[in-house]
Amino acid sequence: MTVGQSSVFTSDYRKAKISAANIFRLLDRRSREAEVTGSEIRDFQGNVAFAAVHFHYPGRPEARVLRGLSLEVKSGQKVALVGASGCGKSTSVQLLERFYDVTRGAIHVDGRDVTSVDRHWLRRQMALVSQEPTLFSGTIRENIAYGARDVTFDAIVRSAQMANVHDFVQSLPSQYETRVGARGAQLSGGQKQRIAIARALIRDPRILLLDEATSALDTASEECVQMALEEAAKGRTCLVIAHRMSTVRSADVICVLERGAVVESGSHEQLMQRKGVYFRLNSL
Ligand SMILES: Nc1ncnc2c1ncn2[C@@H]1O[C@H](COP(=O)(O)OP(=O)(O)O)[C@@H](O)[C@H]1O
Ligand SMILES: [Mg+2]
């Protein structure tokens, strides 16, 4: 299987970095070797808590990214992270997925320290939708089914419906057998993103991670993807990172990050009344 050309061979460092993370994620999901380093959680509810997390990237102790980050996402809640570029939002998501471990403090899922939970199992409970969707050369059906075990065609269609992309796929001459990728159909950013959302949903993850999932889209496709994401988040724990303030308004709790820590948190209304950092971000 080859990797979609547009998403990897880009000169843009940031995009390349995001794509690389996606690929590792997918490779990891594929690797079936049973490296059991912890246990699984029975009846997993998807509660997430960061407790005074400190973190710097390996070998970069001078560049402290997180400095005492604490936040809680209760099962089924939607919590938004907002803050300036570089304040540690994406890093927090990577720590939850255990691509790195915290330097100090802890991250808990259902009250268990993530370091005591099997890493591969934990990742199967989560799905990430990021800014740059990675589609592979293959059919739309294969792209949606990717990373899931024993999927039926019905399940693929259900995920596509939830992701608001089923009608579009049906309108294509070869429908779910349409090839995408380097020599396949040319899809818009929004169409690709909705296929990526369908892929995220096929495993029915307890935790949905959205990292600037609509940031690269124009306003028209943003709306369509936003609707898909609202539907996707229903009944799941959702951690959403968004650039545009309008996308986080509906979150149960909004956490404002500055220099690696939460400086304000509350609902949109509460934070607007406070007339602090969030209020200022909204009046930009
Ligand atoms: N893989 C990495 N290695 C070293 N530093 C990194 C890496 N990824 C991000 N950083 C740095 O960590 C800080 C936080 O980055 P990030 O979490 O991506 O911020 P945000 O998502 O809030 O824009 C930035 O200073 C960034 O340059
Ligand atoms: Mg980021």
PDB file of N, CA and C in Angstrom, residues 160-225:
ATOM      1  N   ALA A 160     -19.953   6.189   6.942  1.00  0.00           N
ATOM      2  CA  ALA A 160     -19.976   7.230   5.917  1.00  0.00           C
ATOM      3  C   ALA A 160     -21.202   8.124   6.095  1.00  0.00           C
ATOM      4  N   GLN A 161     -22.306   7.525   6.509  1.00  0.00           N
ATOM      5  CA  GLN A 161     -23.508   8.335   6.739  1.00  0.00           C
ATOM      6  C   GLN A 161     -23.290   9.284   7.913  1.00  0.00           C
ATOM      7  N   MET A 162     -22.701   8.755   8.992  1.00  0.00           N
ATOM      8  CA  MET A 162     -22.428   9.598  10.156  1.00  0.00           C
ATOM      9  C   MET A 162     -21.475  10.728   9.788  1.00  0.00           C
ATOM     10  N   ALA A 163     -20.554  10.432   8.887  1.00  0.00           N
ATOM     11  CA  ALA A 163     -19.538  11.416   8.496  1.00  0.00           C
ATOM     12  C   ALA A 163     -20.039  12.334   7.379  1.00  0.00           C
ATOM     13  N   ASN A 164     -21.315  12.190   7.034  1.00  0.00           N
ATOM     14  CA  ASN A 164     -21.904  13.111   6.072  1.00  0.00           C
ATOM     15  C   ASN A 164     -21.260  13.006   4.684  1.00  0.00           C
ATOM     16  N   VAL A 165     -20.810  11.801   4.321  1.00  0.00           N
ATOM     17  CA  VAL A 165     -20.112  11.658   3.039  1.00  0.00           C
ATOM     18  C   VAL A 165     -20.757  10.569   2.166  1.00  0.00           C
ATOM     19  N   HIS A 166     -21.739   9.867   2.717  1.00  0.00           N
ATOM     20  CA  HIS A 166     -22.358   8.756   1.992  1.00  0.00           C
ATOM     21  C   HIS A 166     -23.012   9.213   0.680  1.00  0.00           C
ATOM     22  N   ASP A 167     -23.781  10.291   0.734  1.00  0.00           N
ATOM     23  CA  ASP A 167     -24.476  10.761  -0.468  1.00  0.00           C
ATOM     24  C   ASP A 167     -23.480  11.140  -1.557  1.00  0.00           C
ATOM     25  N   PHE A 168     -22.390  11.771  -1.155  1.00  0.00           N
ATOM     26  CA  PHE A 168     -21.359  12.118  -2.131  1.00  0.00           C
ATOM     27  C   PHE A 168     -20.787  10.850  -2.764  1.00  0.00           C
ATOM     28  N   VAL A 169     -20.470   9.856  -1.960  1.00  0.00           N
ATOM     29  CA  VAL A 169     -19.877   8.618  -2.487  1.00  0.00           C
ATOM     30  C   VAL A 169     -20.856   7.934  -3.437  1.00  0.00           C
ATOM     31  N   GLN A 170     -22.128   7.921  -3.066  1.00  0.00           N
ATOM     32  CA  GLN A 170     -23.155   7.313  -3.916  1.00  0.00           C
ATOM     33  C   GLN A 170     -23.259   8.007  -5.273  1.00  0.00           C
ATOM     34  N   SER A 171     -22.908   9.288  -5.298  1.00  0.00           N
ATOM     35  CA  SER A 171     -23.040  10.053  -6.544  1.00  0.00           C
ATOM     36  C   SER A 171     -21.888   9.772  -7.516  1.00  0.00           C
ATOM     37  N   LEU A 172     -20.834   9.091  -7.046  1.00  0.00           N
ATOM     38  CA  LEU A 172     -19.688   8.786  -7.921  1.00  0.00           C
ATOM     39  C   LEU A 172     -20.017   7.550  -8.768  1.00  0.00           C
ATOM     40  N   PRO A 173     -19.513   7.497 -10.018  1.00  0.00           N
ATOM     41  CA  PRO A 173     -19.829   6.362 -10.888  1.00  0.00           C
ATOM     42  C   PRO A 173     -19.501   5.007 -10.251  1.00  0.00           C
ATOM     43  N   SER A 174     -18.351   4.891  -9.592  1.00  0.00           N
ATOM     44  CA  SER A 174     -17.998   3.606  -8.993  1.00  0.00           C
ATOM     45  C   SER A 174     -18.295   3.547  -7.495  1.00  0.00           C
ATOM     46  N   GLN A 175     -18.949   4.571  -6.993  1.00  0.00           N
ATOM     47  CA  GLN A 175     -19.369   4.635  -5.588  1.00  0.00           C
ATOM     48  C   GLN A 175     -18.241   4.246  -4.629  1.00  0.00           C
ATOM     49  N   TYR A 176     -18.463   3.259  -3.760  1.00  0.00           N
ATOM     50  CA  TYR A 176     -17.441   2.931  -2.755  1.00  0.00           C
ATOM     51  C   TYR A 176     -16.192   2.290  -3.370  1.00  0.00           C
ATOM     52  N   GLU A 177     -16.292   1.869  -4.627  1.00  0.00           N
ATOM     53  CA  GLU A 177     -15.114   1.279  -5.281  1.00  0.00           C
ATOM     54  C   GLU A 177     -14.285   2.333  -6.025  1.00  0.00           C
ATOM     55  N   THR A 178     -14.663   3.588  -5.904  1.00  0.00           N
ATOM     56  CA  THR A 178     -13.906   4.675  -6.535  1.00  0.00           C
ATOM     57  C   THR A 178     -12.499   4.730  -5.946  1.00  0.00           C
ATOM     58  N   ARG A 179     -11.508   4.808  -6.837  1.00  0.00           N
ATOM     59  CA  ARG A 179     -10.125   4.877  -6.352  1.00  0.00           C
ATOM     60  C   ARG A 179      -9.758   6.313  -6.014  1.00  0.00           C
ATOM     61  N   VAL A 180      -9.051   6.472  -4.910  1.00  0.00           N
ATOM     62  CA  VAL A 180      -8.552   7.789  -4.536  1.00  0.00           C
ATOM     63  C   VAL A 180      -7.034   7.695  -4.398  1.00  0.00           C
ATOM     64  N   GLY A 181      -6.392   8.824  -4.186  1.00  0.00           N
ATOM     65  CA  GLY A 181      -4.937   8.813  -4.061  1.00  0.00           C
ATOM     66  C   GLY A 181      -4.304   9.365  -5.315  1.00  0.00           C
ATOM     67  N   ALA A 182      -3.016   9.102  -5.467  1.00  0.00           N
ATOM     68  CA  ALA A 182      -2.220   9.734  -6.526  1.00  0.00           C
ATOM     69  C   ALA A 182      -2.887   9.676  -7.900  1.00  0.00           C
ATOM     70  N   ARG A 183      -3.336   8.501  -8.331  1.00  0.00           N
ATOM     71  CA  ARG A 183      -3.919   8.404  -9.667  1.00  0.00           C
ATOM     72  C   ARG A 183      -5.434   8.224  -9.633  1.00  0.00           C
ATOM     73  N   GLY A 184      -6.027   8.499  -8.501  1.00  0.00           N
ATOM     74  CA  GLY A 184      -7.465   8.284  -8.358  1.00  0.00           C
ATOM     75  C   GLY A 184      -8.261   9.561  -8.497  1.00  0.00           C
ATOM     76  N   ALA A 185      -9.490   9.510  -8.032  1.00  0.00           N
ATOM     77  CA  ALA A 185     -10.389  10.653  -8.139  1.00  0.00           C
ATOM     78  C   ALA A 185      -9.825  11.852  -7.388  1.00  0.00           C
ATOM     79  N   GLN A 186     -10.054  13.001  -7.948  1.00  0.00           N
ATOM     80  CA  GLN A 186      -9.637  14.231  -7.286  1.00  0.00           C
ATOM     81  C   GLN A 186     -10.729  14.630  -6.307  1.00  0.00           C
ATOM     82  N   LEU A 187     -10.408  14.591  -5.043  1.00  0.00           N
ATOM     83  CA  LEU A 187     -11.403  14.951  -4.047  1.00  0.00           C
ATOM     84  C   LEU A 187     -11.046  16.296  -3.439  1.00  0.00           C
ATOM     85  N   SER A 188     -12.053  17.013  -3.012  1.00  0.00           N
ATOM     86  CA  SER A 188     -11.791  18.292  -2.338  1.00  0.00           C
ATOM     87  C   SER A 188     -11.313  18.001  -0.916  1.00  0.00           C
ATOM     88  N   GLY A 189     -10.763  19.014  -0.281  1.00  0.00           N
ATOM     89  CA  GLY A 189     -10.292  18.866   1.094  1.00  0.00           C
ATOM     90  C   GLY A 189     -11.411  18.397   2.023  1.00  0.00           C
ATOM     91  N   GLY A 190     -12.591  18.964   1.819  1.00  0.00           N
ATOM     92  CA  GLY A 190     -13.729  18.610   2.669  1.00  0.00           C
ATOM     93  C   GLY A 190     -14.173  17.174   2.455  1.00  0.00           C
ATOM     94  N   GLN A 191     -14.155  16.724   1.199  1.00  0.00           N
ATOM     95  CA  GLN A 191     -14.539  15.335   0.909  1.00  0.00           C
ATOM     96  C   GLN A 191     -13.547  14.365   1.530  1.00  0.00           C
ATOM     97  N   LYS A 192     -12.260  14.677   1.381  1.00  0.00           N
ATOM     98  CA  LYS A 192     -11.227  13.818   1.988  1.00  0.00           C
ATOM     99  C   LYS A 192     -11.398  13.776   3.503  1.00  0.00           C
ATOM    100  N   GLN A 193     -11.665  14.957   4.071  1.00  0.00           N
ATOM    101  CA  GLN A 193     -11.773  15.025   5.520  1.00  0.00           C
ATOM    102  C   GLN A 193     -12.966  14.197   6.007  1.00  0.00           C
ATOM    103  N   ARG A 194     -14.058  14.209   5.255  1.00  0.00           N
ATOM    104  CA  ARG A 194     -15.227  13.438   5.678  1.00  0.00           C
ATOM    105  C   ARG A 194     -14.973  11.932   5.525  1.00  0.00           C
ATOM    106  N   ILE A 195     -14.162  11.556   4.561  1.00  0.00           N
ATOM    107  CA  ILE A 195     -13.770  10.137   4.452  1.00  0.00           C
ATOM    108  C   ILE A 195     -12.891   9.768   5.653  1.00  0.00           C
ATOM    109  N   ALA A 196     -12.010  10.696   6.028  1.00  0.00           N
ATOM    110  CA  ALA A 196     -11.155  10.454   7.200  1.00  0.00           C
ATOM    111  C   ALA A 196     -12.001  10.329   8.468  1.00  0.00           C
ATOM    112  N   ILE A 197     -13.074  11.099   8.553  1.00  0.00           N
ATOM    113  CA  ILE A 197     -13.960  11.018   9.718  1.00  0.00           C
ATOM    114  C   ILE A 197     -14.677   9.657   9.728  1.00  0.00           C
ATOM    115  N   ALA A 198     -15.109   9.221   8.541  1.00  0.00           N
ATOM    116  CA  ALA A 198     -15.758   7.901   8.453  1.00  0.00           C
ATOM    117  C   ALA A 198     -14.793   6.818   8.926  1.00  0.00           C
ATOM    118  N   ARG A 199     -13.533   6.947   8.543  1.00  0.00           N
ATOM    119  CA  ARG A 199     -12.516   5.980   8.976  1.00  0.00           C
ATOM    120  C   ARG A 199     -12.350   6.018  10.497  1.00  0.00           C
ATOM    121  N   ALA A 200     -12.388   7.231  11.055  1.00  0.00           N
ATOM    122  CA  ALA A 200     -12.239   7.361  12.505  1.00  0.00           C
ATOM    123  C   ALA A 200     -13.406   6.693  13.224  1.00  0.00           C
ATOM    124  N   LEU A 201     -14.602   6.766  12.613  1.00  0.00           N
ATOM    125  CA  LEU A 201     -15.796   6.265  13.294  1.00  0.00           C
ATOM    126  C   LEU A 201     -15.986   4.767  13.176  1.00  0.00           C
ATOM    127  N   ILE A 202     -15.329   4.147  12.190  1.00  0.00           N
ATOM    128  CA  ILE A 202     -15.618   2.741  11.931  1.00  0.00           C
ATOM    129  C   ILE A 202     -15.231   1.848  13.101  1.00  0.00           C
ATOM    130  N   ARG A 203     -14.261   2.297  13.883  1.00  0.00           N
ATOM    131  CA  ARG A 203     -13.874   1.496  15.050  1.00  0.00           C
ATOM    132  C   ARG A 203     -14.722   1.828  16.272  1.00  0.00           C
ATOM    133  N   ASP A 204     -15.690   2.726  16.107  1.00  0.00           N
ATOM    134  CA  ASP A 204     -16.558   3.134  17.197  1.00  0.00           C
ATOM    135  C   ASP A 204     -15.753   3.512  18.445  1.00  0.00           C
ATOM    136  N   PRO A 205     -14.846   4.471  18.317  1.00  0.00           N
ATOM    137  CA  PRO A 205     -13.957   4.812  19.426  1.00  0.00           C
ATOM    138  C   PRO A 205     -14.706   5.490  20.569  1.00  0.00           C
ATOM    139  N   ARG A 206     -14.279   5.211  21.795  1.00  0.00           N
ATOM    140  CA  ARG A 206     -14.875   5.881  22.976  1.00  0.00           C
ATOM    141  C   ARG A 206     -14.449   7.348  23.004  1.00  0.00           C
ATOM    142  N   ILE A 207     -13.226   7.590  22.516  1.00  0.00           N
ATOM    143  CA  ILE A 207     -12.667   8.942  22.610  1.00  0.00           C
ATOM    144  C   ILE A 207     -12.355   9.458  21.212  1.00  0.00           C
ATOM    145  N   LEU A 208     -12.870  10.630  20.916  1.00  0.00           N
ATOM    146  CA  LEU A 208     -12.629  11.241  19.614  1.00  0.00           C
ATOM    147  C   LEU A 208     -11.755  12.474  19.819  1.00  0.00           C
ATOM    148  N   LEU A 209     -10.662  12.529  19.078  1.00  0.00           N
ATOM    149  CA  LEU A 209      -9.727  13.645  19.195  1.00  0.00           C
ATOM    150  C   LEU A 209      -9.748  14.433  17.898  1.00  0.00           C
ATOM    151  N   LEU A 210     -10.087  15.691  17.989  1.00  0.00           N
ATOM    152  CA  LEU A 210     -10.172  16.509  16.785  1.00  0.00           C
ATOM    153  C   LEU A 210      -9.139  17.621  16.889  1.00  0.00           C
ATOM    154  N   ASP A 211      -8.103  17.531  16.065  1.00  0.00           N
ATOM    155  CA  ASP A 211      -7.040  18.535  16.130  1.00  0.00           C
ATOM    156  C   ASP A 211      -7.089  19.426  14.897  1.00  0.00           C
ATOM    157  N   GLU A 212      -7.742  20.547  15.044  1.00  0.00           N
ATOM    158  CA  GLU A 212      -7.881  21.522  13.958  1.00  0.00           C
ATOM    159  C   GLU A 212      -8.437  20.866  12.701  1.00  0.00           C
ATOM    160  N   ALA A 213      -9.440  20.009  12.897  1.00  0.00           N
ATOM    161  CA  ALA A 213      -9.955  19.197  11.800  1.00  0.00           C
ATOM    162  C   ALA A 213     -10.571  20.006  10.674  1.00  0.00           C
ATOM    163  N   THR A 214     -10.959  21.236  10.944  1.00  0.00           N
ATOM    164  CA  THR A 214     -11.568  22.020   9.861  1.00  0.00           C
ATOM    165  C   THR A 214     -10.712  23.219   9.450  1.00  0.00           C
ATOM    166  N   SER A 215      -9.508  23.316  10.019  1.00  0.00           N
ATOM    167  CA  SER A 215      -8.700  24.523   9.806  1.00  0.00           C
ATOM    168  C   SER A 215      -8.259  24.739   8.368  1.00  0.00           C
ATOM    169  N   ALA A 216      -8.074  23.621   7.623  1.00  0.00           N
ATOM    170  CA  ALA A 216      -7.520  23.775   6.275  1.00  0.00           C
ATOM    171  C   ALA A 216      -8.614  23.948   5.219  1.00  0.00           C
ATOM    172  N   LEU A 217      -9.874  24.039   5.668  1.00  0.00           N
ATOM    173  CA  LEU A 217     -10.976  24.032   4.700  1.00  0.00           C
ATOM    174  C   LEU A 217     -11.537  25.424   4.440  1.00  0.00           C
ATOM    175  N   ASP A 218     -12.140  25.574   3.260  1.00  0.00           N
ATOM    176  CA  ASP A 218     -12.835  26.831   2.991  1.00  0.00           C
ATOM    177  C   ASP A 218     -14.169  26.813   3.742  1.00  0.00           C
ATOM    178  N   THR A 219     -14.811  27.946   3.822  1.00  0.00           N
ATOM    179  CA  THR A 219     -16.002  28.085   4.662  1.00  0.00           C
ATOM    180  C   THR A 219     -17.113  27.107   4.281  1.00  0.00           C
ATOM    181  N   ALA A 220     -17.307  26.893   2.969  1.00  0.00           N
ATOM    182  CA  ALA A 220     -18.399  26.017   2.535  1.00  0.00           C
ATOM    183  C   ALA A 220     -18.172  24.582   2.983  1.00  0.00           C
ATOM    184  N   SER A 221     -16.963  24.048   2.759  1.00  0.00           N
ATOM    185  CA  SER A 221     -16.734  22.660   3.171  1.00  0.00           C
ATOM    186  C   SER A 221     -16.558  22.567   4.669  1.00  0.00           C
ATOM    187  N   GLU A 222     -16.142  23.648   5.295  1.00  0.00           N
ATOM    188  CA  GLU A 222     -15.999  23.634   6.754  1.00  0.00           C
ATOM    189  C   GLU A 222     -17.343  23.335   7.406  1.00  0.00           C
ATOM    190  N   GLU A 223     -18.376  23.968   6.889  1.00  0.00           N
ATOM    191  CA  GLU A 223     -19.708  23.803   7.455  1.00  0.00           C
ATOM    192  C   GLU A 223     -20.144  22.342   7.387  1.00  0.00           C
ATOM    193  N   CYS A 224     -19.897  21.742   6.227  1.00  0.00           N
ATOM    194  CA  CYS A 224     -20.286  20.366   5.987  1.00  0.00           C
ATOM    195  C   CYS A 224     -19.511  19.412   6.909  1.00  0.00           C
ATOM    196  N   VAL A 225     -18.217  19.658   7.061  1.00  0.00           N
ATOM    197  CA  VAL A 225     -17.371  18.823   7.921  1.00  0.00           C
ATOM    198  C   VAL A 225     -17.752  19.050   9.391  1.00  0.00           C
TER     199      VAL A 225
END
